[in-house]
Amino acid sequence: MEFNDLIFPSPKPSYDYTLSGLYYIDEEIQYHRSRSLIQQNELKTYDGTIKVTLNQSDSTRQMSQNRQTKRIVTLFQLEENLRNGIIVYFHANAEDIGMCKSLAYLLAAELEMASICMEYPGYGIYHGQSSSDTIIKNAYQLIEHILNNLKVHESKIIIMGRSIGTSIAVEMSIRYKKIRTLVLLSPFTSLCDVIKENSFNWVSKLVKERFRNLEKMHKVHCPTLFIHGIKDKLISYQHSIQLMSKCSGFTHLQLFEGMTHNSFFIDLHIISPIRQFLMKIQS
């Protein structure tokens, strides 16, 4: 059984089409389509050759088209830092890109990089139904867009995931082996392991296992940072310890006593250890 509604319990949207930084990518054709049209009233390509000013009716028509066509919805911030690299963030299953906007912005600002967060189908303004296959497919297309359209070298990409987003991040790091680093925030060994630890064992037998992080970690060769809260009651920090033991690349585990699954300080628990880890792998 799939239990998609249980695995991807999309929250009430925290944003709408007017959110600054929205960036759309066609699911099949990879090119820049729109970027915060209501706020900025412009559409441009990243080679700087085309710049089209839209009026309000054009923006309204664009939003209507977005609802009808299949486009990957992302949040693209601090694009002026793109030359330094980009942080690709895959969020947890009970939040949308509007809820993690501050985290992504602060990460990019402090590390002087750009950031992009991918929305999941059924979340926020992205219509559709989430499944592991759909999200992984979208993630591949997002990375390809970054490489081929935004012209960012693979070595300048940091891939980061939180909770269920760590599975997507792991998949991407296996495919794109030359990324700068992989950051896993509150990762898990497998979905069934989490269900077993938080409910009756029989429930895990009804769920199709699609996120086998532990089985795949030996395929991860890039520098990998694990961040986990010791007081995380949803996903024990023991998951990070097990995952790190199987990783084939340079690793570091950062455990925090005062951090839980959903309660943490962005600067202390995330930005600071990432900055230290980047300095370590550069030295």
Short mmCIF file of C-alpha atoms in Angstrom, two decimals:
data_model
loop_
_atom_site.label_atom_id
_atom_site.label_comp_id
_atom_site.label_asym_id
_atom_site.label_seq_id
_atom_site.Cartn_x
_atom_site.Cartn_y
_atom_site.Cartn_z
CA MET A 1 0.00 0.00 0.00
CA GLU A 2 1.22 3.49 -0.84
CA PHE A 3 -0.30 5.61 1.97
CA ASN A 4 0.76 8.80 0.15
CA ASP A 5 -1.49 11.00 2.30
CA LEU A 6 0.23 9.62 5.40
CA ILE A 7 3.75 10.00 4.03
CA PHE A 8 3.13 13.37 2.36
CA PRO A 9 0.61 15.13 4.63
CA SER A 10 0.64 18.46 2.78
CA PRO A 11 -0.12 21.33 5.17
CA LYS A 12 -2.42 24.24 4.42
CA PRO A 13 -0.51 26.38 1.89
CA SER A 14 1.57 29.06 3.59
CA TYR A 15 1.92 31.12 0.40
CA ASP A 16 0.24 31.98 -2.90
CA TYR A 17 1.30 33.08 -6.38
CA THR A 18 2.51 36.45 -5.11
CA LEU A 19 5.37 34.97 -3.06
CA SER A 20 8.58 36.73 -4.07
CA GLY A 21 11.14 34.39 -5.64
CA LEU A 22 8.79 31.83 -7.20
CA TYR A 23 10.51 30.13 -10.11
CA TYR A 24 8.88 27.66 -12.49
CA ILE A 25 10.47 24.87 -14.51
CA ASP A 26 8.54 22.85 -17.07
CA GLU A 27 8.49 19.20 -16.04
CA GLU A 28 9.65 17.98 -19.45
CA ILE A 29 11.23 21.01 -21.16
CA GLN A 30 13.98 22.58 -19.07
CA TYR A 31 14.03 26.32 -19.35
CA HIS A 32 13.31 29.40 -17.27
CA ARG A 33 9.62 30.24 -17.39
CA SER A 34 8.73 32.72 -14.69
CA ARG A 35 10.09 34.42 -11.66
CA SER A 36 7.81 36.21 -9.21
CA LEU A 37 5.73 37.83 -11.94
CA ILE A 38 3.38 39.72 -9.67
CA GLN A 39 6.16 41.26 -7.61
CA GLN A 40 8.64 42.00 -10.40
CA ASN A 41 6.50 42.02 -13.57
CA GLU A 42 9.27 40.63 -15.71
CA LEU A 43 10.38 37.45 -17.41
CA LYS A 44 14.00 37.06 -18.44
CA THR A 45 16.46 34.44 -19.55
CA TYR A 46 19.70 33.89 -17.70
CA ASP A 47 21.85 34.75 -20.68
CA GLY A 48 20.45 38.27 -20.44
CA THR A 49 19.28 38.34 -24.06
CA ILE A 50 15.56 38.63 -23.42
CA LYS A 51 13.68 40.78 -20.97
CA VAL A 52 9.92 41.10 -21.29
CA THR A 53 7.85 43.44 -19.15
CA LEU A 54 4.40 42.14 -18.29
CA ASN A 55 1.35 44.11 -17.29
CA GLN A 56 -1.12 43.01 -14.64
CA SER A 57 -3.35 41.15 -17.11
CA ASP A 58 -0.31 39.26 -18.40
CA SER A 59 0.58 38.28 -14.84
CA THR A 60 -2.96 37.08 -14.14
CA ARG A 61 -2.95 35.07 -17.37
CA GLN A 62 0.46 33.59 -16.43
CA MET A 63 -0.87 32.47 -13.03
CA SER A 64 -3.87 30.84 -14.69
CA GLN A 65 -1.55 29.00 -17.07
CA ASN A 66 0.59 27.82 -14.16
CA ARG A 67 -2.47 26.20 -12.63
CA GLN A 68 -3.25 24.32 -15.84
CA THR A 69 0.22 23.25 -16.99
CA LYS A 70 2.65 20.91 -15.33
CA ARG A 71 5.51 22.98 -13.99
CA ILE A 72 7.86 22.30 -11.14
CA VAL A 73 7.42 25.03 -8.53
CA THR A 74 10.54 26.25 -6.76
CA LEU A 75 11.67 29.18 -4.64
CA PHE A 76 14.82 30.84 -6.00
CA GLN A 77 16.59 33.34 -3.73
CA LEU A 78 19.73 35.52 -3.89
CA GLU A 79 20.36 34.73 -7.54
CA GLU A 80 23.00 37.47 -7.59
CA ASN A 81 25.21 35.04 -5.64
CA LEU A 82 24.82 32.29 -8.25
CA ARG A 83 28.43 32.68 -9.43
CA ASN A 84 29.52 31.38 -5.98
CA GLY A 85 27.30 28.34 -6.17
CA ILE A 86 23.82 27.26 -5.10
CA ILE A 87 22.19 25.42 -2.20
CA VAL A 88 19.46 23.02 -3.31
CA TYR A 89 17.07 22.37 -0.42
CA PHE A 90 14.49 19.56 -0.15
CA HIS A 91 12.09 20.26 2.70
CA ALA A 92 10.37 18.01 5.24
CA ASN A 93 7.02 16.38 4.51
CA ALA A 94 4.85 18.60 6.75
CA GLU A 95 6.06 21.94 5.38
CA ASP A 96 6.06 23.78 2.06
CA ILE A 97 8.54 26.16 0.44
CA GLY A 98 6.85 29.15 2.06
CA MET A 99 7.58 27.73 5.52
CA CYS A 100 11.26 27.18 4.77
CA LYS A 101 11.85 30.47 2.95
CA SER A 102 13.66 32.07 5.90
CA LEU A 103 15.91 29.03 6.39
CA ALA A 104 16.88 28.93 2.71
CA TYR A 105 17.44 32.68 2.55
CA LEU A 106 19.62 32.81 5.67
CA LEU A 107 21.64 29.81 4.49
CA ALA A 108 22.32 31.47 1.16
CA ALA A 109 23.03 34.88 2.66
CA GLU A 110 25.48 33.59 5.28
CA LEU A 111 27.29 31.32 2.82
CA GLU A 112 27.15 33.96 0.07
CA MET A 113 25.44 31.58 -2.35
CA ALA A 114 22.10 31.37 -4.12
CA SER A 115 19.44 28.95 -2.89
CA ILE A 116 16.59 27.06 -4.49
CA CYS A 117 13.88 25.04 -2.74
CA MET A 118 11.78 22.53 -4.66
CA GLU A 119 8.08 22.20 -3.91
CA TYR A 120 6.38 18.79 -3.85
CA PRO A 121 3.22 18.09 -5.90
CA GLY A 122 0.13 18.72 -3.78
CA TYR A 123 1.98 21.23 -1.60
CA GLY A 124 1.52 25.00 -1.72
CA ILE A 125 0.46 26.12 -5.21
CA TYR A 126 1.83 23.01 -6.92
CA HIS A 127 -1.20 20.97 -7.94
CA GLY A 128 -0.92 17.21 -8.15
CA GLN A 129 -0.29 14.16 -6.01
CA SER A 130 3.03 13.49 -4.30
CA SER A 131 4.76 10.15 -4.64
CA SER A 132 8.37 9.12 -4.28
CA ASP A 133 8.71 8.57 -8.03
CA THR A 134 7.28 11.98 -8.94
CA ILE A 135 9.40 13.88 -6.44
CA ILE A 136 12.61 12.10 -7.47
CA LYS A 137 11.84 12.76 -11.14
CA ASN A 138 11.28 16.46 -10.42
CA ALA A 139 14.49 16.63 -8.40
CA TYR A 140 16.51 15.21 -11.29
CA GLN A 141 15.00 17.79 -13.63
CA LEU A 142 15.76 20.57 -11.16
CA ILE A 143 19.45 19.61 -10.93
CA GLU A 144 19.68 19.30 -14.71
CA HIS A 145 18.14 22.76 -15.03
CA ILE A 146 20.71 24.17 -12.62
CA LEU A 147 23.56 22.57 -14.57
CA ASN A 148 22.37 23.26 -18.11
CA ASN A 149 20.27 26.42 -17.84
CA LEU A 150 21.66 28.28 -14.86
CA LYS A 151 25.16 27.13 -15.86
CA VAL A 152 26.29 26.23 -12.34
CA HIS A 153 29.14 23.73 -12.19
CA GLU A 154 28.36 20.54 -10.28
CA SER A 155 31.24 21.24 -7.86
CA LYS A 156 29.48 24.44 -6.76
CA ILE A 157 26.24 22.72 -5.72
CA ILE A 158 25.38 21.94 -2.10
CA ILE A 159 22.47 19.52 -1.77
CA MET A 160 20.58 19.60 1.51
CA GLY A 161 17.55 17.73 2.78
CA ARG A 162 15.57 17.70 6.00
CA SER A 163 13.61 14.71 7.30
CA ILE A 164 11.94 13.04 4.29
CA GLY A 165 13.82 15.48 2.08
CA THR A 166 17.05 13.69 3.02
CA SER A 167 15.99 10.73 0.87
CA ILE A 168 15.72 12.97 -2.17
CA ALA A 169 19.06 14.57 -1.30
CA VAL A 170 20.73 11.15 -1.02
CA GLU A 171 19.33 10.09 -4.41
CA MET A 172 20.67 13.26 -6.03
CA SER A 173 24.12 12.87 -4.46
CA ILE A 174 24.40 9.34 -5.87
CA ARG A 175 23.62 10.57 -9.38
CA TYR A 176 25.69 13.76 -9.15
CA LYS A 177 28.89 12.59 -7.52
CA LYS A 178 30.90 15.80 -7.97
CA ILE A 179 28.71 18.09 -5.85
CA ARG A 180 30.45 20.21 -3.25
CA THR A 181 28.79 18.58 -0.28
CA LEU A 182 25.68 16.80 0.97
CA VAL A 183 23.94 18.02 4.13
CA LEU A 184 21.45 15.72 5.86
CA LEU A 185 19.33 17.28 8.58
CA SER A 186 17.49 14.73 10.76
CA PRO A 187 17.88 11.86 8.25
CA PHE A 188 16.47 8.34 8.65
CA THR A 189 17.66 4.86 7.70
CA SER A 190 14.38 3.89 6.05
CA LEU A 191 10.75 4.96 6.13
CA CYS A 192 9.63 1.63 7.60
CA ASP A 193 12.17 1.96 10.42
CA VAL A 194 10.66 5.33 11.36
CA ILE A 195 7.13 3.92 11.27
CA LYS A 196 8.16 0.96 13.44
CA GLU A 197 9.63 3.29 16.04
CA ASN A 198 6.59 5.56 16.13
CA SER A 199 3.64 3.18 15.81
CA PHE A 200 2.69 -0.48 15.81
CA ASN A 201 5.06 -2.75 13.96
CA TRP A 202 2.26 -4.11 11.76
CA VAL A 203 1.69 -0.70 10.18
CA SER A 204 5.18 -0.74 8.67
CA LYS A 205 4.32 -4.00 6.90
CA LEU A 206 1.45 -2.25 5.08
CA VAL A 207 3.65 0.55 3.75
CA LYS A 208 5.65 0.12 0.57
CA GLU A 209 9.27 0.94 1.32
CA ARG A 210 10.54 3.60 -1.06
CA PHE A 211 13.13 5.44 0.97
CA ARG A 212 15.95 3.02 1.79
CA ASN A 213 18.66 5.47 2.77
CA LEU A 214 20.77 2.97 4.69
CA GLU A 215 20.94 0.59 1.73
CA LYS A 216 22.09 3.40 -0.56
CA MET A 217 24.59 5.26 1.62
CA HIS A 218 27.57 3.23 0.39
CA LYS A 219 26.96 4.84 -3.02
CA VAL A 220 27.43 8.33 -1.59
CA HIS A 221 31.03 9.45 -2.17
CA CYS A 222 30.81 13.22 -1.69
CA PRO A 223 31.62 14.97 1.62
CA THR A 224 28.57 14.50 3.82
CA LEU A 225 27.49 16.37 6.94
CA PHE A 226 24.92 14.83 9.30
CA ILE A 227 23.04 17.14 11.69
CA HIS A 228 20.69 15.67 14.26
CA GLY A 229 19.02 16.63 17.51
CA ILE A 230 19.62 14.35 20.48
CA LYS A 231 16.09 15.12 21.66
CA ASP A 232 14.52 14.27 18.31
CA LYS A 233 11.64 11.96 19.25
CA LEU A 234 10.37 11.39 15.71
CA ILE A 235 13.66 10.23 14.17
CA SER A 236 16.32 9.13 16.65
CA TYR A 237 19.84 10.45 16.18
CA GLN A 238 20.88 6.79 16.01
CA HIS A 239 19.68 6.88 12.41
CA SER A 240 22.39 9.42 11.57
CA ILE A 241 25.03 7.29 13.30
CA GLN A 242 24.03 4.25 11.24
CA LEU A 243 23.93 6.20 8.00
CA MET A 244 27.31 7.78 8.59
CA SER A 245 28.87 4.35 9.15
CA LYS A 246 27.83 3.31 5.62
CA CYS A 247 28.76 6.49 3.77
CA SER A 248 31.73 6.15 1.39
CA GLY A 249 32.78 9.79 1.48
CA PHE A 250 34.31 12.08 4.09
CA THR A 251 31.74 12.50 6.87
CA HIS A 252 31.04 14.44 10.03
CA LEU A 253 28.21 14.06 12.53
CA GLN A 254 27.01 17.06 14.51
CA LEU A 255 24.69 16.24 17.41
CA PHE A 256 22.91 18.94 19.43
CA GLU A 257 21.45 18.45 22.89
CA GLY A 258 18.89 21.26 22.62
CA MET A 259 17.62 20.37 19.16
CA THR A 260 14.45 18.40 18.36
CA HIS A 261 12.93 17.36 15.04
CA ASN A 262 11.08 20.62 14.48
CA SER A 263 12.71 22.96 16.97
CA PHE A 264 16.17 24.32 16.21
CA PHE A 265 18.14 27.53 15.83
CA ILE A 266 19.08 28.20 12.22
CA ASP A 267 22.40 29.86 12.99
CA LEU A 268 23.58 27.58 15.82
CA HIS A 269 22.27 24.24 14.61
CA ILE A 270 22.48 24.59 10.82
CA ILE A 271 24.52 27.48 9.43
CA SER A 272 27.42 27.24 11.87
CA PRO A 273 28.11 23.49 11.42
CA ILE A 274 27.77 23.79 7.64
CA ARG A 275 30.25 26.66 7.54
CA GLN A 276 32.71 24.72 9.72
CA PHE A 277 32.32 21.61 7.60
CA LEU A 278 32.97 23.51 4.38
CA MET A 279 36.14 24.97 5.88
CA LYS A 280 37.24 21.50 6.91
CA ILE A 281 36.82 19.93 3.47
CA GLN A 282 38.55 22.89 1.80
CA SER A 283 41.63 22.73 4.01
#
